[in-house]
Structures are given as structure tokens and as C-alpha cells.
Amino acid sequence: METLLLEGGLRVICQCRDSTEMRYSYLSSAFLLLPAVSAQLNLFARASGKLYFGTATDNPELSDRPYVAQLKNTLDFAQITPSNSMKWFATEPSRGVFNFTGGDEIVRLAKKNKQLVRGHTCAWHSQLADWVEAGNFDKKTLESVLDNHCRTLVKHFKGEICKSSPKFDAWDVVNEPFNEDGTFRETVFYNTIGLSYISTALRAARAADPKAKLYINDYNLEGLSPKSDGMANLVKKLKAERVPIDGIGVQGHLIVGQVPTTIKENFQRFADLGVEVAITELDIRMPLPPTRELLEQQKKDYQTVIAACKAVKKCIGVTIWDWTDKYSWVPGVFEGEGAALPWDENLTKKPAYYGIVDGWKSKTK
């Protein structure tokens, strides 16, 4: 047990227990009334009944000491997602030859700091090792390849951080299976195996770690839409077929001023299917350079997203897709856009940080 000193002098008692989370003992109602200057994102999330607030990270960033100092700050981040080092290209670069070096490094860091880790990802059409598509495998062979990859990956990282606390809050087992209209994306897995590739991956992950929470993860699922309809229908189908599925990962790659208005309703719809919901890759990008008006709108947009998660009991946590604009993926993919995260490139908090706080402090209806 330890006492943590927050900004503003607030003291919080922290202890590990034999459950899936760290426990923070404090008066939630009093905590939520604190001014934003005393903000810490994970503690506000916990006070709101969530398991964590977290961030993604990547191995090259771990040589940046000021960056790592904040990454290890569990008052803001109680959970970490390796953004690249558990993907197929990194973990099975040649058939049957596995390399877990990058993932192990991030897990060691998280373990040292008693942070949860989200596994990301088993089955995804992008960032594959070249041999998966180049092999031109038949259905039976590719099913075997997929099954072996998922089993080996999940089994390797099966373990504990704090007594009986699972090392992983969850695994993004299947990533981005949908087109925008709710139909299934034509990938090497779908085209060769068919829709059953999803069941194959989920069953393999369950066999490898029966205690892990298994998710399907995708973008543009935030509000009600044909794509989120497709996800809801898939979960119903999987449950009817007794395929293990525990959660829906809503990535949350959004645009300033264009945040859906039906996030709460959609999250509740997902929850009503009997699964958890997690926001897994949140960032809200804007045209560059940032202006005061754009930063204020971004603050409001972060507040909207966080408030929606708070309002839905089964929305169990939020992960931002790295925490500083210094290492954001956005400018490299969306030309002329960026500034998507709560800290700027100088590792200074932006208004978005306090928008997240305001979201956690919002009153639920």
C-alpha cells in the first residue's frame, strides 16, 4: 500500500488486490468536485467507475526520458497499449518464427509500474508479415496459420502483474474487419477463409488465455451508423454461435468539430448485447496549424467523448493513441492535419487535457 500525492496536495491511497485492477480509495464525489488544476486523468476515470485511463506507446519512444517519465505516471495512465510491437509483422516475421522482443520491453515497463497492458493485435489485414499474403495459402492452411499465430501470441503474453491481476485488460483479437457500409472488408483472411476467420481467431485466443477479455476493434464505430450496425450484428451472431467475444473496441480516431452526437446511445446499444465497450485509440485531429478556436473545440470534443463513456456503465476505460503530439501517427497519414492529442509536441498539456477532466466530471443522465 502506498500514499500518492496529487497536484494540489490531494492524497490518495493505492493498493494492489486480487482482482483485475488497482484500487484507489477516496471519496469519489469530493474528488470530482476538485478544480481542473488538480487533474489526473486516470484518477478521474477511476472516480467515475472505470477501470483505467491509458495511452498507447511504441518502442522507439522509450529512449526519450522526459516522455517516459510521463508515460510511467499512473495518476494519468494506468494502462498501456503497444501500438506496433505486438502486430504480425513484428511478432512472426517468418512463418513459425516468433519474435516478442518489442512487446516484452513494453510489458516489462508496464509491469514495473503496475500498469495494465492491452494486447494489440492478433488478426489484422494491415502491417502483416509479407509471407502471409505472398504464400497464397488455401483455406485450411491459412486457418492453421491464423490459429497458430493467435495462440502463440496470446499465450506468450499470458501472465500476471500484481498478484492475480491479469497482465492484459483485454486483447484486440480482430482489428478493423468492416467497411464503412457495415459489410466485411475483403482481406486475405476474409477472401480465403470467409467470415469464420473471426471465429478462428477468437477461439484460438480463448484457448491460449481463458481469462483474457477478447475484443473486436474498429474505427468509425463511435456513433450510430451502418458500420456500427454491422458490428452489433456480428456480435449477435458470434454469441448465438457460442464464439467467445467479450468486448467491442471503439478506436475513436476523430476530427475536431465532427464528433458524432449519438456516441452514448451507440455505446449503450453495444453494452446491451452483453459485452464491454472500450475506447481504444482516441485522438481528435485538426487542420494545422492549431488555432485558439480549434483547440477550444477540441477540448469540447474530448469532453463529449469522455462523457459518453462515463454515462455507459459497461464502457470500462479509455486509451488515447499516444499522449503527445510529438509521437502522433496523424501527420504522417493525414497531410496537413495533426495536433490530435492532449499534450503538445513540447509535452505541455493542451486544453484537450482539461476537456477530458470535464468529461469525467460531467453529470450522467
XYZ file of C-alpha atoms in Angstrom:
365
model
C 0.000 0.000 0.000
C 1.224 3.484 -0.775
C 0.081 7.077 -0.473
C 0.121 9.104 -3.678
C 0.403 12.896 -3.629
C -1.528 14.583 -6.422
C -1.261 18.095 -7.779
C -2.850 20.465 -5.313
C -1.949 18.339 -2.280
C -4.683 15.692 -2.528
C -3.575 12.366 -1.068
C -4.877 9.041 -2.406
C -4.339 5.553 -1.013
C -3.345 2.973 -3.639
C -3.099 -0.775 -3.161
C -2.993 -3.911 -5.304
C -5.616 -6.551 -4.673
C -6.546 -9.940 -6.122
C -8.807 -8.543 -8.818
C -8.376 -7.136 -12.318
C -7.483 -3.609 -11.274
C -5.642 -1.355 -8.878
C -7.884 0.052 -6.225
C -7.955 3.724 -5.384
C -9.640 4.577 -2.091
C -11.032 8.075 -1.901
C -14.325 9.919 -1.790
C -15.384 9.950 -5.437
C -17.946 12.697 -5.052
C -15.457 15.028 -3.377
C -12.757 14.154 -5.892
C -14.944 15.006 -8.864
C -15.547 18.471 -7.409
C -11.839 19.330 -7.453
C -10.734 22.109 -9.819
C -9.112 21.162 -13.105
C -5.708 22.309 -11.824
C -5.662 19.162 -9.655
C -6.449 16.918 -12.597
C -5.062 13.452 -13.132
C -6.786 11.533 -15.889
C -6.669 8.007 -14.519
C -7.846 9.043 -11.064
C -10.801 10.883 -12.556
C -11.601 7.802 -14.645
C -11.451 5.572 -11.555
C -13.610 8.004 -9.617
C -16.125 7.694 -12.451
C -16.293 3.919 -12.019
C -13.969 2.988 -14.880
C -11.061 0.549 -14.746
C -8.436 2.852 -16.236
C -7.379 5.743 -18.377
C -4.425 4.780 -20.553
C -2.222 5.508 -23.537
C -0.555 3.737 -26.418
C 3.206 3.831 -26.787
C 5.868 2.490 -29.139
C 9.371 1.195 -28.564
C 11.404 3.940 -30.309
C 9.877 6.487 -27.919
C 11.234 4.709 -24.850
C 14.642 6.342 -25.319
C 13.047 9.761 -24.690
C 13.465 10.248 -20.927
C 11.005 13.124 -20.386
C 8.438 11.200 -22.442
C 8.936 8.021 -20.408
C 8.700 9.918 -17.130
C 5.156 10.934 -18.014
C 4.319 7.555 -19.557
C 5.040 5.975 -16.170
C 2.788 8.426 -14.347
C -0.009 6.134 -13.167
C -2.042 9.074 -11.909
C -2.679 9.784 -15.589
C -2.063 6.362 -17.163
C -2.914 3.036 -15.534
C -2.891 1.158 -18.837
C -0.606 0.902 -21.882
C -1.191 -0.428 -25.405
C 1.844 -1.325 -27.542
C 0.953 0.458 -30.766
C 3.094 -1.701 -33.078
C 5.270 -4.282 -31.363
C 2.615 -6.992 -30.991
C 1.419 -6.797 -34.592
C 2.051 -9.642 -37.025
C 4.980 -8.078 -38.897
C 6.838 -7.665 -35.605
C 5.931 -10.924 -33.864
C 6.001 -13.523 -36.683
C 8.193 -12.053 -39.452
C 8.752 -15.536 -40.914
C 6.318 -18.413 -40.754
C 6.623 -20.152 -37.415
C 9.477 -17.882 -36.273
C 8.313 -15.592 -33.474
C 9.963 -12.506 -32.029
C 8.489 -10.897 -28.913
C 11.337 -8.530 -28.096
C 9.439 -5.285 -28.635
C 6.299 -6.410 -26.860
C 8.307 -7.794 -23.957
C 10.030 -4.438 -23.486
C 6.754 -2.575 -23.140
C 5.265 -5.240 -20.870
C 8.313 -5.037 -18.581
C 7.879 -1.282 -18.313
C 4.189 -1.667 -17.522
C 4.857 -4.428 -15.009
C 7.409 -2.291 -13.203
C 4.830 0.465 -12.870
C 1.857 -1.837 -12.159
C 0.079 -0.707 -15.325
C -2.356 -2.864 -17.253
C -1.476 -3.805 -20.832
C -3.860 -4.169 -23.754
C -2.820 -6.744 -26.350
C -2.892 -5.348 -29.896
C -3.493 -7.208 -32.233
C -3.847 -10.828 -33.480
C -5.709 -10.709 -36.812
C -5.411 -7.584 -38.954
C -5.069 -7.139 -42.688
C -2.535 -4.318 -42.325
C 1.052 -4.495 -41.043
C 1.119 -8.203 -41.825
C 4.331 -10.045 -42.458
C 4.757 -10.258 -46.244
C 4.713 -14.054 -46.261
C 1.089 -14.246 -45.094
C -0.300 -12.887 -48.373
C 2.567 -14.000 -50.589
C 2.075 -17.626 -49.550
C -1.216 -17.905 -51.484
C -2.374 -20.405 -48.869
C -5.563 -22.413 -49.294
C -8.341 -22.103 -46.721
C -7.245 -24.974 -44.494
C -3.616 -23.854 -44.412
C -4.406 -20.198 -43.723
C -6.795 -21.203 -40.931
C -3.929 -23.167 -39.395
C -1.558 -20.223 -39.807
C -4.046 -17.834 -38.193
C -4.855 -20.227 -35.348
C -1.172 -20.797 -34.592
C -0.341 -17.094 -34.704
C -3.141 -16.100 -32.329
C -2.491 -18.957 -29.902
C 1.253 -18.350 -29.789
C 0.966 -14.581 -29.446
C -1.637 -14.592 -26.692
C -0.015 -17.487 -24.820
C 3.366 -15.755 -24.766
C 1.956 -12.710 -23.018
C -0.281 -14.628 -20.635
C 0.691 -13.803 -17.065
C 0.316 -11.515 -14.103
C 1.389 -8.046 -12.993
C 0.040 -7.632 -9.461
C -0.694 -10.969 -7.805
C -3.852 -12.188 -9.527
C -4.295 -9.126 -11.742
C -4.182 -10.219 -15.401
C -1.364 -8.719 -17.423
C -3.912 -7.769 -20.067
C -7.092 -5.902 -19.529
C -8.015 -7.128 -22.988
C -6.834 -8.296 -26.394
C -7.826 -6.638 -29.648
C -8.087 -10.045 -31.283
C -9.628 -8.976 -34.597
C -8.878 -5.495 -35.885
C -10.832 -3.477 -38.458
C -12.956 -6.181 -40.106
C -15.581 -3.794 -41.540
C -16.116 -1.496 -44.497
C -17.897 1.804 -43.860
C -21.235 0.382 -45.047
C -21.127 -2.428 -42.498
C -20.057 -5.141 -44.932
C -16.927 -7.165 -44.273
C -13.603 -5.903 -45.545
C -12.102 -8.096 -48.243
C -8.762 -9.108 -46.760
C -6.521 -12.121 -47.229
C -8.292 -13.713 -44.264
C -11.848 -12.967 -45.384
C -11.240 -13.803 -49.042
C -9.523 -17.119 -48.271
C -11.266 -18.353 -45.129
C -14.534 -16.448 -45.144
C -16.261 -14.873 -42.163
C -15.224 -17.794 -39.978
C -11.704 -16.319 -39.764
C -13.071 -14.144 -36.954
C -14.269 -17.180 -35.008
C -10.957 -18.932 -35.621
C -9.001 -16.032 -34.155
C -11.279 -15.593 -31.150
C -11.322 -19.286 -30.275
C -7.546 -19.508 -30.577
C -7.113 -16.539 -28.243
C -9.540 -18.020 -25.724
C -7.694 -21.333 -25.758
C -4.395 -19.535 -25.190
C -5.622 -17.421 -22.269
C -9.051 -18.306 -20.873
C -9.017 -15.270 -18.542
C -8.314 -12.612 -21.164
C -11.079 -10.322 -22.389
C -11.428 -10.737 -26.165
C -12.378 -7.747 -28.310
C -13.129 -6.876 -31.905
C -11.728 -3.415 -32.613
C -12.545 -0.914 -35.383
C -12.704 2.777 -36.254
C -15.784 4.884 -37.119
C -17.870 2.916 -34.639
C -18.430 5.843 -32.299
C -21.953 6.826 -33.309
C -24.943 5.058 -34.795
C -24.101 4.188 -38.409
C -24.176 1.307 -40.909
C -20.698 0.332 -39.700
C -21.718 0.196 -36.046
C -24.841 -1.729 -37.142
C -22.525 -4.243 -38.753
C -20.545 -4.634 -35.536
C -23.704 -5.092 -33.474
C -24.973 -7.758 -35.872
C -21.627 -9.560 -35.802
C -21.593 -9.702 -32.018
C -25.141 -11.105 -32.010
C -24.080 -13.758 -34.498
C -20.972 -14.728 -32.552
C -22.901 -15.012 -29.320
C -25.574 -17.144 -30.991
C -22.815 -19.458 -32.228
C -21.131 -19.536 -28.788
C -17.962 -17.937 -30.114
C -16.103 -16.146 -27.301
C -16.498 -12.369 -27.519
C -16.201 -10.084 -24.504
C -15.942 -6.585 -25.868
C -16.129 -4.044 -28.663
C -13.181 -1.722 -29.128
C -14.182 1.690 -30.444
C -10.984 3.272 -31.739
C -12.011 6.917 -31.626
C -9.886 8.464 -34.379
C -11.990 11.602 -34.736
C -11.917 15.069 -36.310
C -12.350 18.344 -34.449
C -15.882 19.651 -34.841
C -17.141 16.403 -36.367
C -17.685 14.198 -33.319
C -20.878 12.096 -33.634
C -23.830 13.107 -31.495
C -25.027 9.529 -30.844
C -21.991 8.097 -29.032
C -23.787 7.438 -25.755
C -26.729 5.768 -27.493
C -24.446 3.590 -29.574
C -22.272 2.560 -26.625
C -25.383 1.600 -24.691
C -26.610 -0.424 -27.661
C -23.321 -2.316 -27.688
C -23.450 -2.820 -23.916
C -26.978 -4.182 -24.168
C -25.572 -7.011 -26.296
C -23.823 -8.278 -23.166
C -20.288 -7.107 -23.973
C -17.903 -4.497 -22.631
C -17.068 -1.361 -24.566
C -13.692 0.377 -24.515
C -12.410 3.448 -26.318
C -9.120 2.068 -27.543
C -7.260 4.588 -29.741
C -8.680 8.033 -29.029
C -7.317 11.111 -30.757
C -9.084 14.118 -32.287
C -7.171 15.725 -35.148
C -7.430 19.207 -36.626
C -6.082 21.210 -39.601
C -2.611 22.607 -38.939
C -1.520 24.949 -37.545
C -3.690 24.872 -34.409
C -5.669 27.983 -33.541
C -7.220 29.012 -30.250
C -10.649 28.292 -31.672
C -9.665 24.808 -32.858
C -8.053 23.965 -29.530
C -11.177 25.059 -27.658
C -13.367 22.968 -29.962
C -11.023 20.015 -29.453
C -11.415 20.450 -25.695
C -15.214 20.283 -26.081
C -14.949 17.250 -28.353
C -12.798 15.324 -25.882
C -15.293 16.213 -23.174
C -18.142 14.861 -25.304
C -16.439 11.524 -25.939
C -15.388 11.007 -22.319
C -18.819 11.974 -21.009
C -20.416 9.368 -23.275
C -18.150 6.658 -21.878
C -18.845 7.787 -18.332
C -22.594 7.582 -18.930
C -22.468 3.920 -20.022
C -21.598 1.548 -17.194
C -20.065 -1.093 -19.452
C -17.710 1.402 -21.104
C -14.814 0.232 -18.976
C -11.985 2.571 -19.960
C -10.332 4.938 -22.410
C -6.952 4.757 -24.158
C -5.515 7.643 -26.143
C -3.352 6.764 -29.162
C -0.152 8.008 -27.561
C -0.347 11.026 -25.305
C 1.728 13.719 -27.029
C 1.604 15.259 -30.492
C 5.367 14.643 -30.638
C 4.690 10.979 -31.422
C 1.246 11.090 -33.030
C 0.653 8.980 -36.132
C -1.730 11.554 -37.605
C 0.606 13.929 -39.530
C 2.246 11.000 -41.281
C -1.080 9.736 -42.617
C -3.297 12.830 -42.945
C -1.396 15.575 -44.741
C -1.891 18.985 -43.166
C -3.593 17.578 -40.064
C -2.386 16.824 -36.549
C -2.331 18.263 -33.003
C -4.656 15.401 -32.077
C -3.577 14.623 -28.519
C -3.918 16.184 -25.033
C -0.233 17.189 -24.820
C 1.605 19.197 -27.467
C 4.997 18.413 -29.045
C 6.757 20.071 -26.094
C 4.976 17.687 -23.695
C 2.814 20.535 -22.383
C -0.846 19.995 -21.526
C -3.317 21.444 -24.011
C -6.942 22.469 -23.388
C -7.900 18.942 -24.513
C -6.426 17.567 -21.284
C -8.920 19.585 -19.274
C -11.681 18.625 -21.674
C -11.062 15.015 -20.636
C -11.274 16.077 -16.986
C -14.529 17.908 -17.675
C -15.884 14.784 -19.353
C -15.193 12.686 -16.262
C -16.712 15.390 -14.053
C -19.869 15.642 -16.138
C -23.188 14.578 -14.653
C -24.638 11.443 -16.203
C -28.292 11.155 -17.136
